[in-house]
XYZ file of N, CA and C in Angstrom:
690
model
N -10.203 -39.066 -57.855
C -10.690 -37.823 -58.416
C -11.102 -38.046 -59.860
N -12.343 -37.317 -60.308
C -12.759 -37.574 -61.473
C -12.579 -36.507 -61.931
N -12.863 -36.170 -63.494
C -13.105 -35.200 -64.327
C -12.064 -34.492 -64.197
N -11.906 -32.711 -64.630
C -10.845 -31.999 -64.719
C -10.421 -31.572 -63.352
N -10.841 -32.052 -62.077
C -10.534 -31.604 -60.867
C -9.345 -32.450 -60.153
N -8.232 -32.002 -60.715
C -7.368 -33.234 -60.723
C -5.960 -32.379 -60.003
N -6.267 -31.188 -59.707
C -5.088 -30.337 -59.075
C -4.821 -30.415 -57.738
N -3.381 -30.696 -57.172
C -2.837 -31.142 -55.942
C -2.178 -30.187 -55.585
N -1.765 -29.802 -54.251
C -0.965 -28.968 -53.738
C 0.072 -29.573 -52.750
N 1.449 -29.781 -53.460
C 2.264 -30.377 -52.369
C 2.911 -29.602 -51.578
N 3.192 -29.822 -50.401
C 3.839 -28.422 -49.366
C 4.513 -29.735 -49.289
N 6.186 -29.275 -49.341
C 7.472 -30.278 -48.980
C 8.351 -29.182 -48.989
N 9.289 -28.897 -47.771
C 10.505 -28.154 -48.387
C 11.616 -29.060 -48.609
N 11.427 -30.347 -48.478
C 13.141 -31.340 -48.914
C 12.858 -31.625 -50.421
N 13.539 -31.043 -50.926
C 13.783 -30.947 -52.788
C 13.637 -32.624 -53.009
N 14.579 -33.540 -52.449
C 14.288 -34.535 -53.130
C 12.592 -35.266 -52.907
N 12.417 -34.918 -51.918
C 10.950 -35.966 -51.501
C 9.821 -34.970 -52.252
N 10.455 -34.047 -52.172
C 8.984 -32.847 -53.380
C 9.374 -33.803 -54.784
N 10.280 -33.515 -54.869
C 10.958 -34.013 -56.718
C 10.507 -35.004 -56.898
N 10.276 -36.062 -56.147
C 9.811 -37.694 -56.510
C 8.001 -37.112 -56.365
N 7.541 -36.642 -55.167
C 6.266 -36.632 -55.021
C 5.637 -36.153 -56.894
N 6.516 -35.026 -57.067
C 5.913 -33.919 -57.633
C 5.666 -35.154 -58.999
N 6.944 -35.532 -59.859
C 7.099 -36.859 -60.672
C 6.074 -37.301 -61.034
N 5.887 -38.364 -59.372
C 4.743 -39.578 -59.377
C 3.689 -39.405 -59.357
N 2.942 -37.968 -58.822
C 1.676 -37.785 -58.864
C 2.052 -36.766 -60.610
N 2.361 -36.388 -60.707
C 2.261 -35.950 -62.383
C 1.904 -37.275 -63.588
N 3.172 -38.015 -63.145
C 2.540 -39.591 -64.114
C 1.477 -40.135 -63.982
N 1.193 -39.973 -62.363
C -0.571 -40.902 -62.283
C -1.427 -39.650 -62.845
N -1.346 -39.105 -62.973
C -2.090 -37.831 -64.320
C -2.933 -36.726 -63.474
N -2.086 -36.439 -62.425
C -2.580 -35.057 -61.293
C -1.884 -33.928 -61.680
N -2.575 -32.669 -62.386
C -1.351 -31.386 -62.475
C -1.542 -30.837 -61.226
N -0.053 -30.388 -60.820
C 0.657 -30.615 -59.362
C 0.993 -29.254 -58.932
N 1.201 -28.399 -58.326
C 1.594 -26.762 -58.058
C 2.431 -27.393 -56.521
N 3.733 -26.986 -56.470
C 4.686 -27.499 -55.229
C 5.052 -25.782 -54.113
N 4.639 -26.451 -53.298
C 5.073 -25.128 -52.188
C 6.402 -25.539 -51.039
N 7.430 -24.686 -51.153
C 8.922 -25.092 -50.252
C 8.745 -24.621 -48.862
N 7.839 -24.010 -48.787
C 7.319 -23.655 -47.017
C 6.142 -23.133 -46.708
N 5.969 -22.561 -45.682
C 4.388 -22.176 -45.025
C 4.186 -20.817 -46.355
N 4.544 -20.221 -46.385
C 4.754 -18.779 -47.102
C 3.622 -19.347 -48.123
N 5.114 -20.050 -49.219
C 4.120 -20.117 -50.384
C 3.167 -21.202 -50.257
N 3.043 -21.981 -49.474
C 1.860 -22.918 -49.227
C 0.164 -22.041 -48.982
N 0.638 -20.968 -47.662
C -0.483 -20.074 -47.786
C -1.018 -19.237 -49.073
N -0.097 -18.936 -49.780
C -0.315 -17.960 -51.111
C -0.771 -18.942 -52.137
N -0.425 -20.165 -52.247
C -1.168 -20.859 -53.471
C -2.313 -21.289 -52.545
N -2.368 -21.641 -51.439
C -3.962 -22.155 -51.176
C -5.101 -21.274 -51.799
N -4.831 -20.213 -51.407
C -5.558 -18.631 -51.201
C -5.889 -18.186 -52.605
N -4.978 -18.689 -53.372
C -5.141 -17.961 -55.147
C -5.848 -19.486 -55.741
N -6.003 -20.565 -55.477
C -6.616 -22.086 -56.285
C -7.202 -22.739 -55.748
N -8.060 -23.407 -56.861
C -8.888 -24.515 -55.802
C -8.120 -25.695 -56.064
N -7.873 -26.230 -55.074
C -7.078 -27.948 -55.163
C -8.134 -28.663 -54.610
N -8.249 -29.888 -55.223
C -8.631 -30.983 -55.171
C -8.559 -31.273 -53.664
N -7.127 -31.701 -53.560
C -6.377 -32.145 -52.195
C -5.077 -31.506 -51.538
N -4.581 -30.993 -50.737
C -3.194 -30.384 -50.094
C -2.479 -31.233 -49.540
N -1.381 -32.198 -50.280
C -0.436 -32.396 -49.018
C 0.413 -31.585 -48.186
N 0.655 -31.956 -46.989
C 1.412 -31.184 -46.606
C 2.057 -31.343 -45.233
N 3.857 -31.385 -45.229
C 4.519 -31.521 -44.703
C 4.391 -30.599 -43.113
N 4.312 -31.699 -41.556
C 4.275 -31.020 -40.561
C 5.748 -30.145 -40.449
N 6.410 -30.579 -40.570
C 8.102 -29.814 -40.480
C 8.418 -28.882 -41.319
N 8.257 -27.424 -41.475
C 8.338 -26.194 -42.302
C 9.459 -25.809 -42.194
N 10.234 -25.079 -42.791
C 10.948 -24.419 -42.526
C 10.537 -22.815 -41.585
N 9.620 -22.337 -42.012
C 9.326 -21.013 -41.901
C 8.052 -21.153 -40.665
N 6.910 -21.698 -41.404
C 5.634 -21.791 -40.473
C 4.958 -23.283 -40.867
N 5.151 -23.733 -39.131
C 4.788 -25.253 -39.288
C 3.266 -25.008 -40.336
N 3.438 -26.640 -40.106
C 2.446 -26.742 -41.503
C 1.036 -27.010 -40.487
N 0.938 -27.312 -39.040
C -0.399 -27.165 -38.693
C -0.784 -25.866 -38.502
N 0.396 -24.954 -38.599
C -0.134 -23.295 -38.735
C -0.750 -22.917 -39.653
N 0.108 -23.305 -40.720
C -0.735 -23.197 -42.248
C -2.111 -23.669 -42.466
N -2.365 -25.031 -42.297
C -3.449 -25.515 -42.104
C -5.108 -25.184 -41.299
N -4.283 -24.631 -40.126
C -5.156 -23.451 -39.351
C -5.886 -22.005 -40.485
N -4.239 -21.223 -40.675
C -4.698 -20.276 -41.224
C -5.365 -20.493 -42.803
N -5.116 -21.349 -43.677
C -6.016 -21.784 -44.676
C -7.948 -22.212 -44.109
N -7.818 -22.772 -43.199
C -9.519 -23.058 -42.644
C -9.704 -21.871 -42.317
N -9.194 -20.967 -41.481
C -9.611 -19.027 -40.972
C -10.163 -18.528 -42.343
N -9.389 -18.705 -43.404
C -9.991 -17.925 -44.889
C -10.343 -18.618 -45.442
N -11.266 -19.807 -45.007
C -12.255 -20.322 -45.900
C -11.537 -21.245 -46.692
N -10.686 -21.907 -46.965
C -10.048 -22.795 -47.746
C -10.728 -24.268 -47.511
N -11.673 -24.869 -48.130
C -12.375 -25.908 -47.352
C -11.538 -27.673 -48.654
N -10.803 -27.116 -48.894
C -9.723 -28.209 -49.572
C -9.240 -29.221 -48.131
N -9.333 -30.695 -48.692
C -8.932 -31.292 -47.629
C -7.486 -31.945 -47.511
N -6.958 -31.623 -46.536
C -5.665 -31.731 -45.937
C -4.923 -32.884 -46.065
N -4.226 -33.726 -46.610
C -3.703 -34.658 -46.074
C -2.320 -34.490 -45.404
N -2.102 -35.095 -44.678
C -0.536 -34.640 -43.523
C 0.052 -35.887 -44.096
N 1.584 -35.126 -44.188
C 2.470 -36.344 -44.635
C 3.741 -35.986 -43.708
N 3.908 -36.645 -42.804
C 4.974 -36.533 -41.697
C 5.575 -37.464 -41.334
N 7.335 -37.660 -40.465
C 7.740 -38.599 -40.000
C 7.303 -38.595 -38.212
N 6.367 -37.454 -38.261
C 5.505 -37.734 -36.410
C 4.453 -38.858 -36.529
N 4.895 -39.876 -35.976
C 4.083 -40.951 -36.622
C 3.338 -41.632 -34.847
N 3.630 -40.728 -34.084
C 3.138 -40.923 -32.759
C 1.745 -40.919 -32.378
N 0.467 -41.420 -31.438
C -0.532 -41.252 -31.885
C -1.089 -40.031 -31.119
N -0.505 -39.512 -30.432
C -0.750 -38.039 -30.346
C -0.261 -37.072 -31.103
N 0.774 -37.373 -32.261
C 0.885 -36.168 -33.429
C -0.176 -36.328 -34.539
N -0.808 -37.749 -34.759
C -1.614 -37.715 -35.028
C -3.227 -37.085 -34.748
N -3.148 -37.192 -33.884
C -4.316 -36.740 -33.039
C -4.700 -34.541 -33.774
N -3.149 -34.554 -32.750
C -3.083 -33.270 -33.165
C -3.092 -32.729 -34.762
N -2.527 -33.092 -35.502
C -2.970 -32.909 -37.084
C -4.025 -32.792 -37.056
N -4.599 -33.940 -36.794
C -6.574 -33.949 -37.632
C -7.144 -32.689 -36.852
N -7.247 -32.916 -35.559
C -7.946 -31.820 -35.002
C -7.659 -30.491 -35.230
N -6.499 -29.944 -35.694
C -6.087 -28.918 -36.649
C -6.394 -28.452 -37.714
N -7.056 -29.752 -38.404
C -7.951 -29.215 -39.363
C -7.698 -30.263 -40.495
N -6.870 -31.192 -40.650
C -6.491 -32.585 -41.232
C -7.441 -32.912 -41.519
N -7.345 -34.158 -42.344
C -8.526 -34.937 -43.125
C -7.779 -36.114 -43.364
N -6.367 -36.398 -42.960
C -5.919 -37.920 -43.560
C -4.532 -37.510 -42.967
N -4.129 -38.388 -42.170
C -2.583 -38.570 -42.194
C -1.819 -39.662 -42.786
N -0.684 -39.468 -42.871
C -0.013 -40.210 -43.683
C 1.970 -40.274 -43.076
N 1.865 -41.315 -42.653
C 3.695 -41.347 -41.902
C 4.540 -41.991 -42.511
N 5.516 -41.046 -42.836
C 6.896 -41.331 -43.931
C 7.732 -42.451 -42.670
N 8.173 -43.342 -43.693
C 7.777 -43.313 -45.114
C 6.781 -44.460 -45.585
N 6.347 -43.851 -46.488
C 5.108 -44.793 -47.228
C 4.959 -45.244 -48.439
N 4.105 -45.704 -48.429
C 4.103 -46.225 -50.327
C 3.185 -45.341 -51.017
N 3.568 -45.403 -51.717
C 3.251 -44.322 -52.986
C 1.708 -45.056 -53.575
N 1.598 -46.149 -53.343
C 0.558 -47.058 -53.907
C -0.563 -46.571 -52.586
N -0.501 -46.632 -51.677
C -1.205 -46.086 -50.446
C -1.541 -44.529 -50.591
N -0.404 -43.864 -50.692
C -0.789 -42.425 -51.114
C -1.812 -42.094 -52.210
N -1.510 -42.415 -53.372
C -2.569 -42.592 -54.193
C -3.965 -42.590 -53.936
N -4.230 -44.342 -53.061
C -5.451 -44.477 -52.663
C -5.707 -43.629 -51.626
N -5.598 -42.826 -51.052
C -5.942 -41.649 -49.414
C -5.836 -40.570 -50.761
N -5.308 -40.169 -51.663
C -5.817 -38.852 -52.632
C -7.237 -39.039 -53.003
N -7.111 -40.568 -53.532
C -8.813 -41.059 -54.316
C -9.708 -40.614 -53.357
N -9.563 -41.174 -52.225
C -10.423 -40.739 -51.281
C -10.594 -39.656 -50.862
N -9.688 -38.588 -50.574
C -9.992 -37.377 -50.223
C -10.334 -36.685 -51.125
N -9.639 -37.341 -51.944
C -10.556 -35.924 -53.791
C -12.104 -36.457 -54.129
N -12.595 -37.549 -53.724
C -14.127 -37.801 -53.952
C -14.264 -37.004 -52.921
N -14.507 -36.652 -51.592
C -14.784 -36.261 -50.509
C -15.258 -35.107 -50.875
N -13.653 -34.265 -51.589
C -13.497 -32.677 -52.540
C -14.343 -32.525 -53.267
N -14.605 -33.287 -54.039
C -15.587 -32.796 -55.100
C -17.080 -32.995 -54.705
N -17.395 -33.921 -54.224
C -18.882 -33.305 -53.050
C -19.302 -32.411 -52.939
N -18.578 -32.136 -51.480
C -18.687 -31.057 -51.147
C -17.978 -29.831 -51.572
N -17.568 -29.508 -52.947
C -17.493 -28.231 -53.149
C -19.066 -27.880 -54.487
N -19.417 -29.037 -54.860
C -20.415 -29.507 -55.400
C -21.786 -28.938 -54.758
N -21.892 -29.355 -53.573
C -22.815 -28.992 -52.972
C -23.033 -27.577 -51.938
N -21.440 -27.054 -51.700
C -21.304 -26.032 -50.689
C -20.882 -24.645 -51.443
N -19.831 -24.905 -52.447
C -18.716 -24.120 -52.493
C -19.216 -23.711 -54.128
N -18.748 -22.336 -54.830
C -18.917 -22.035 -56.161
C -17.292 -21.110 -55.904
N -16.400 -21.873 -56.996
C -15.502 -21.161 -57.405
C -15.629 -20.323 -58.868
N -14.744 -19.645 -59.353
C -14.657 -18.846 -60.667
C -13.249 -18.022 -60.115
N -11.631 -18.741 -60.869
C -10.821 -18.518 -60.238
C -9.999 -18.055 -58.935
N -10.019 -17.056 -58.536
C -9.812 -16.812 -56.714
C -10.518 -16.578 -56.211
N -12.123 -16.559 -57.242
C -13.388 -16.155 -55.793
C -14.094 -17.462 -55.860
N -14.255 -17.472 -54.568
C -15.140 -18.250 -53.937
C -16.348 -18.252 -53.004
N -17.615 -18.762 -52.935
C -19.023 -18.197 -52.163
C -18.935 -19.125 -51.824
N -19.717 -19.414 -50.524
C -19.991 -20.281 -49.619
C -21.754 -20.190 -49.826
N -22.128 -21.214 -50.656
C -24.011 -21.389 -50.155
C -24.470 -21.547 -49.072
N -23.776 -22.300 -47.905
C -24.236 -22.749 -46.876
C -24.070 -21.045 -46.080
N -22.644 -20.492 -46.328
C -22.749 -19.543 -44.877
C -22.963 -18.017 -45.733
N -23.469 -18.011 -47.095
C -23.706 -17.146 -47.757
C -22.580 -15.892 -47.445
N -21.063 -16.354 -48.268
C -20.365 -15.505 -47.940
C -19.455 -15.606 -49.060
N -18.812 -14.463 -49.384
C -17.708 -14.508 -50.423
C -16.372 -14.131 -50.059
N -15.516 -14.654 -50.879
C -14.007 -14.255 -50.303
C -12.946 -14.306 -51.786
N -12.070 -13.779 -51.818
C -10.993 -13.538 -53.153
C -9.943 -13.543 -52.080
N -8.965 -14.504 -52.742
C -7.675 -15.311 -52.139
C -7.775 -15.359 -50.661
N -8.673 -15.804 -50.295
C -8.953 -15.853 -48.946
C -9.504 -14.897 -48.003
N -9.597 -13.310 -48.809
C -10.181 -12.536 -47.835
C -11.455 -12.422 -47.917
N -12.073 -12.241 -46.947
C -13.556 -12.150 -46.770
C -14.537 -10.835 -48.242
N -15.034 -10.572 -48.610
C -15.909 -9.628 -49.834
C -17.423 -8.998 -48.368
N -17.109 -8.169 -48.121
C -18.666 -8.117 -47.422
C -19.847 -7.484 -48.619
N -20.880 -8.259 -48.253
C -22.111 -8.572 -49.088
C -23.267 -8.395 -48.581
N -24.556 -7.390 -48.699
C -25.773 -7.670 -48.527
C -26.496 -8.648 -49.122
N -27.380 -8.803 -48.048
C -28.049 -10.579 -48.575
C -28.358 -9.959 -50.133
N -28.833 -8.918 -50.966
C -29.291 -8.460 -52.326
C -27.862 -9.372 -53.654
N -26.982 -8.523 -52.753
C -25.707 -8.485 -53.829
C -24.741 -10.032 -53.789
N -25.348 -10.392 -52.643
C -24.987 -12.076 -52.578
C -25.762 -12.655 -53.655
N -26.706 -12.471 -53.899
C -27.840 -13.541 -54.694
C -26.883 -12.820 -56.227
N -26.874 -11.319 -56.371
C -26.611 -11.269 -58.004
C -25.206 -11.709 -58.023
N -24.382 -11.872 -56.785
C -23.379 -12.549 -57.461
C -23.188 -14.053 -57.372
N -24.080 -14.756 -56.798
C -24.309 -16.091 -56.982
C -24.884 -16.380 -58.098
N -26.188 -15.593 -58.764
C -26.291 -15.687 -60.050
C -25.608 -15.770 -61.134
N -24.698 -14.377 -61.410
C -23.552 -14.376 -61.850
C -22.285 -15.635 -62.439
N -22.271 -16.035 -60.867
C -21.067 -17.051 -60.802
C -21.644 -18.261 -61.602
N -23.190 -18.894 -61.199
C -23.878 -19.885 -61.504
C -24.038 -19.807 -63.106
N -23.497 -18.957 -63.804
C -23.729 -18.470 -64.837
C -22.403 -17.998 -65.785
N -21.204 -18.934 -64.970
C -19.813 -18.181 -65.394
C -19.887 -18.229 -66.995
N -19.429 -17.577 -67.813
C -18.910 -17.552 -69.028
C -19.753 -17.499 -69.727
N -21.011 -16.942 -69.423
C -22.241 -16.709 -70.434
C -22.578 -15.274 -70.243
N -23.313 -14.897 -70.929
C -23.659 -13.338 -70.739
C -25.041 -13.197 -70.970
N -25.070 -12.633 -69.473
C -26.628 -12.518 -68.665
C -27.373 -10.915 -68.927
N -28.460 -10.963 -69.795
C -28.603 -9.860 -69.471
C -29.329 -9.261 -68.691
N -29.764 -7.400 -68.409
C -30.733 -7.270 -67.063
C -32.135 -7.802 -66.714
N -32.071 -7.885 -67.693
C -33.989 -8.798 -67.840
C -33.817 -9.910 -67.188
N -32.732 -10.805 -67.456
C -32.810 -11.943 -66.723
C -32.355 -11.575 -65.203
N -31.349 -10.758 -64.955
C -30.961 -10.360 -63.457
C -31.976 -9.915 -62.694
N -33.184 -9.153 -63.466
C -34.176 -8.612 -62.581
C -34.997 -9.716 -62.037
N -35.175 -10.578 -63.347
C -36.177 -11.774 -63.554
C -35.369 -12.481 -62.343
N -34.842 -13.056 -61.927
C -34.159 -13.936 -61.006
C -33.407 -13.801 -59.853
N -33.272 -12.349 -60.085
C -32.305 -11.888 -58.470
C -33.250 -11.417 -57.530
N -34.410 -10.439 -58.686
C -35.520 -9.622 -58.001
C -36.922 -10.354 -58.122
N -36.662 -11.306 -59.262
C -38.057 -11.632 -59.468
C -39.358 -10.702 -59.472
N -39.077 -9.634 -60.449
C -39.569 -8.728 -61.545
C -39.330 -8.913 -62.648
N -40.391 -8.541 -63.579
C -40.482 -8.288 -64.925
C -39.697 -6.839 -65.566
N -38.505 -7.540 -66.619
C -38.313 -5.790 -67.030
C -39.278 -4.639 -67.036
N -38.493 -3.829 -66.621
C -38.741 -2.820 -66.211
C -37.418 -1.391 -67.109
N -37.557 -1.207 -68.794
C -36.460 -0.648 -68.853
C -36.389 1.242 -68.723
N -37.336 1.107 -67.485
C -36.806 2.357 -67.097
C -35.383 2.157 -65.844
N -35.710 0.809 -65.113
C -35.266 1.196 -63.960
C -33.688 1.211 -64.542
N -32.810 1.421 -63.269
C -31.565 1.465 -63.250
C -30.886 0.403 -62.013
N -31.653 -0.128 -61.554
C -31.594 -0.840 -60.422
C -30.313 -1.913 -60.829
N -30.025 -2.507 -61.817
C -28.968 -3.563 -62.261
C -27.861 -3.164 -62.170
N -27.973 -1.765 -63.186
C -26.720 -1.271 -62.985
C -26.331 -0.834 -61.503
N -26.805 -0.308 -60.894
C -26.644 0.312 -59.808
C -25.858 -1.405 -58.038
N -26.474 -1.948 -58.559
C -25.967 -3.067 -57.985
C -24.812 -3.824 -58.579
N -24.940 -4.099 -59.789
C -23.953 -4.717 -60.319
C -22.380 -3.807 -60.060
N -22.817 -2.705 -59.720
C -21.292 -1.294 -59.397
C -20.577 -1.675 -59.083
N -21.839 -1.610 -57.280
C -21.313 -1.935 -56.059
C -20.829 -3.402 -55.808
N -21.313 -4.156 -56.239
C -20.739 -5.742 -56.408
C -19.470 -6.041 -56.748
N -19.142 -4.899 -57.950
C -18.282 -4.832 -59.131
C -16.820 -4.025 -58.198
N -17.171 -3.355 -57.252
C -16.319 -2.673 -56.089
C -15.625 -3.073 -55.433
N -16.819 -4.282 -54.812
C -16.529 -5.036 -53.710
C -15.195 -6.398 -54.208
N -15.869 -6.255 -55.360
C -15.364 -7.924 -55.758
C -13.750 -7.622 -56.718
N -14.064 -6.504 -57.369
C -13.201 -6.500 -58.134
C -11.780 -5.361 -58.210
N -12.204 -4.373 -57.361
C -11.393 -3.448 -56.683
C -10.210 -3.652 -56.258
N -8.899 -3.362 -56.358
C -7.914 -3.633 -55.867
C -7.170 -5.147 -56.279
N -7.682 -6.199 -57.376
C -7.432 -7.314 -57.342
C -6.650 -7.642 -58.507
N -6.271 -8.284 -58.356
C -5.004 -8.886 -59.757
C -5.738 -8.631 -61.358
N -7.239 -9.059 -61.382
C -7.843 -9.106 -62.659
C -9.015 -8.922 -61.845
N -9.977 -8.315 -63.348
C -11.305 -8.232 -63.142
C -11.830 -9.564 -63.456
N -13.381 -9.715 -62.906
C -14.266 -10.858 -62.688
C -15.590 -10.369 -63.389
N -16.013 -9.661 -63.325
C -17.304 -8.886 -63.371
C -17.240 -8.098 -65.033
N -17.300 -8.249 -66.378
C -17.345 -7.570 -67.404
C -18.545 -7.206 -67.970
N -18.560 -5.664 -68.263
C -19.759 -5.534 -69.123
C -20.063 -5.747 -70.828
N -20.927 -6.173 -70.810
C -20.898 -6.365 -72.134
C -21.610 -5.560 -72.832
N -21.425 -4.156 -73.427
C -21.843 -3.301 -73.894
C -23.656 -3.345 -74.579
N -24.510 -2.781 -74.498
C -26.061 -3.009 -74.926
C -26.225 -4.800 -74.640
N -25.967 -5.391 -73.649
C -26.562 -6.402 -73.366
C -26.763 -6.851 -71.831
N -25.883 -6.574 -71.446
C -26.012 -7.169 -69.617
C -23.998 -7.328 -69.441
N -24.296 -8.629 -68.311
C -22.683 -8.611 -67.761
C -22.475 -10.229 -67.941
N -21.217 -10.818 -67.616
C -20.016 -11.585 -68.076
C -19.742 -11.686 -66.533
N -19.564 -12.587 -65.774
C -18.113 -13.015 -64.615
C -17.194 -14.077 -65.378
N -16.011 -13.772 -65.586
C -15.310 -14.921 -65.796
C -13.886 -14.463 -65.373
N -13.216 -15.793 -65.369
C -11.901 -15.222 -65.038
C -10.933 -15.322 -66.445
N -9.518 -15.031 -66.069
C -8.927 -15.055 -67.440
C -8.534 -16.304 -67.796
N -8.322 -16.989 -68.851
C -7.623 -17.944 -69.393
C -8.578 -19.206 -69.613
């Protein structure tokens, strides 16, 4: 993994094998977020983008090819690595086709683990490169032109998809309507219309309604802001 995309998600509920994982991938210089079962494994997938997910087949609560399932259902396109003592080649089998991207059978070397992260985090950054636009818990899909916040689906007309792909493509700068018309509508201002505002609302509804923090800010006599906090 290159650049700042260096965040892992370990699903382990045995304290000691999390405690060493959590350690060794912190020293090789990965900041690490640890989940003790299916629960919180689903709730941090859903709120971050990780790089890579390990994650333990043996849960306490909800096996981890459940998890794995229900993370691909809401769009979670982070790739999986399985770290299990089912080291059979039909538990294998079954992982990947679940939605896996790398298995891995305890116990192993840590020098091996490493190299299967390298690899699956180049993989990650590809294709979220080419498919995926995050801006903290939301995420659009270019390919299936769709949006979702912590995993739930945002429904979108093809209109309000483009201004919030604009938007996103545009995190932390402030766009104003001239340019939204210029590029969403491909019109020339126009400052009678009201058409920006009037979309940006409903966008602003869809996306930001009911959610932990706003995404969508106006910036008083100029246009709008998506960013997240921090």
């Amino acid at each position: 993994m290159t650049g700042g995309h260096r965040r892992i998600l370990v699903v382990e509920d045995d304290p000691e094998t999390a405690g060493q994982l959590v350690e060794e991938l912190t020293v090789s210089g990965y900041d690490v977020d640890l989940a003790a079962n299916g629960r919180e494994a689903l709730s941090h997938g859903a709120a971050r983008d990780y790089a890579v997910i390990t994650i333990d087949r043996m849960l306490p609560d909800i096996d981890g090819i459940s998890v794995m399932r229900q993370l691909r259902d809401d769009g979670i396109a982070s790739p999986f690595l399985i770290i299990s003592a089912l080291g059979e080649v039909d538990d294998r089998v079954r992982g990947l086709r679940a939605g896996g991207d790398d298995y891995l059978v305890k116990p192993f070397s840590f020098t091996e683990l490493l190299a299967r992260l390298e690899a699956l985090g180049r993989r990650s950054e590809t294709i979220a490169k080419e498919t995926l636009l995050r801006v903290g818990d939301l995420a659009i899909d270019l390919i299936a032109r769709s949006a979702s916040r912590r995993g739930r689906k945002i429904p979108l007309l093809p209109r309000e998809f483009q201004l919030l792909e604009y938007l996103v493509r545009n995190e932390g700068r402030v766009v104003s309507r001239a340019m939204l018309l210029q590029h969403v509508w491909d019109l020339h201002f126009d400052p009678s219309t009201n058409i920006i505002d009037v979309y940006v609302g409903r966008v602003r509804r869809k996306v930001d309604d009911a959610q932990a923090y706003p995404l969508i800010h106006t910036i008083r006599g100029i246009g709008y802001c998506l960013r997240a906090p921090g």
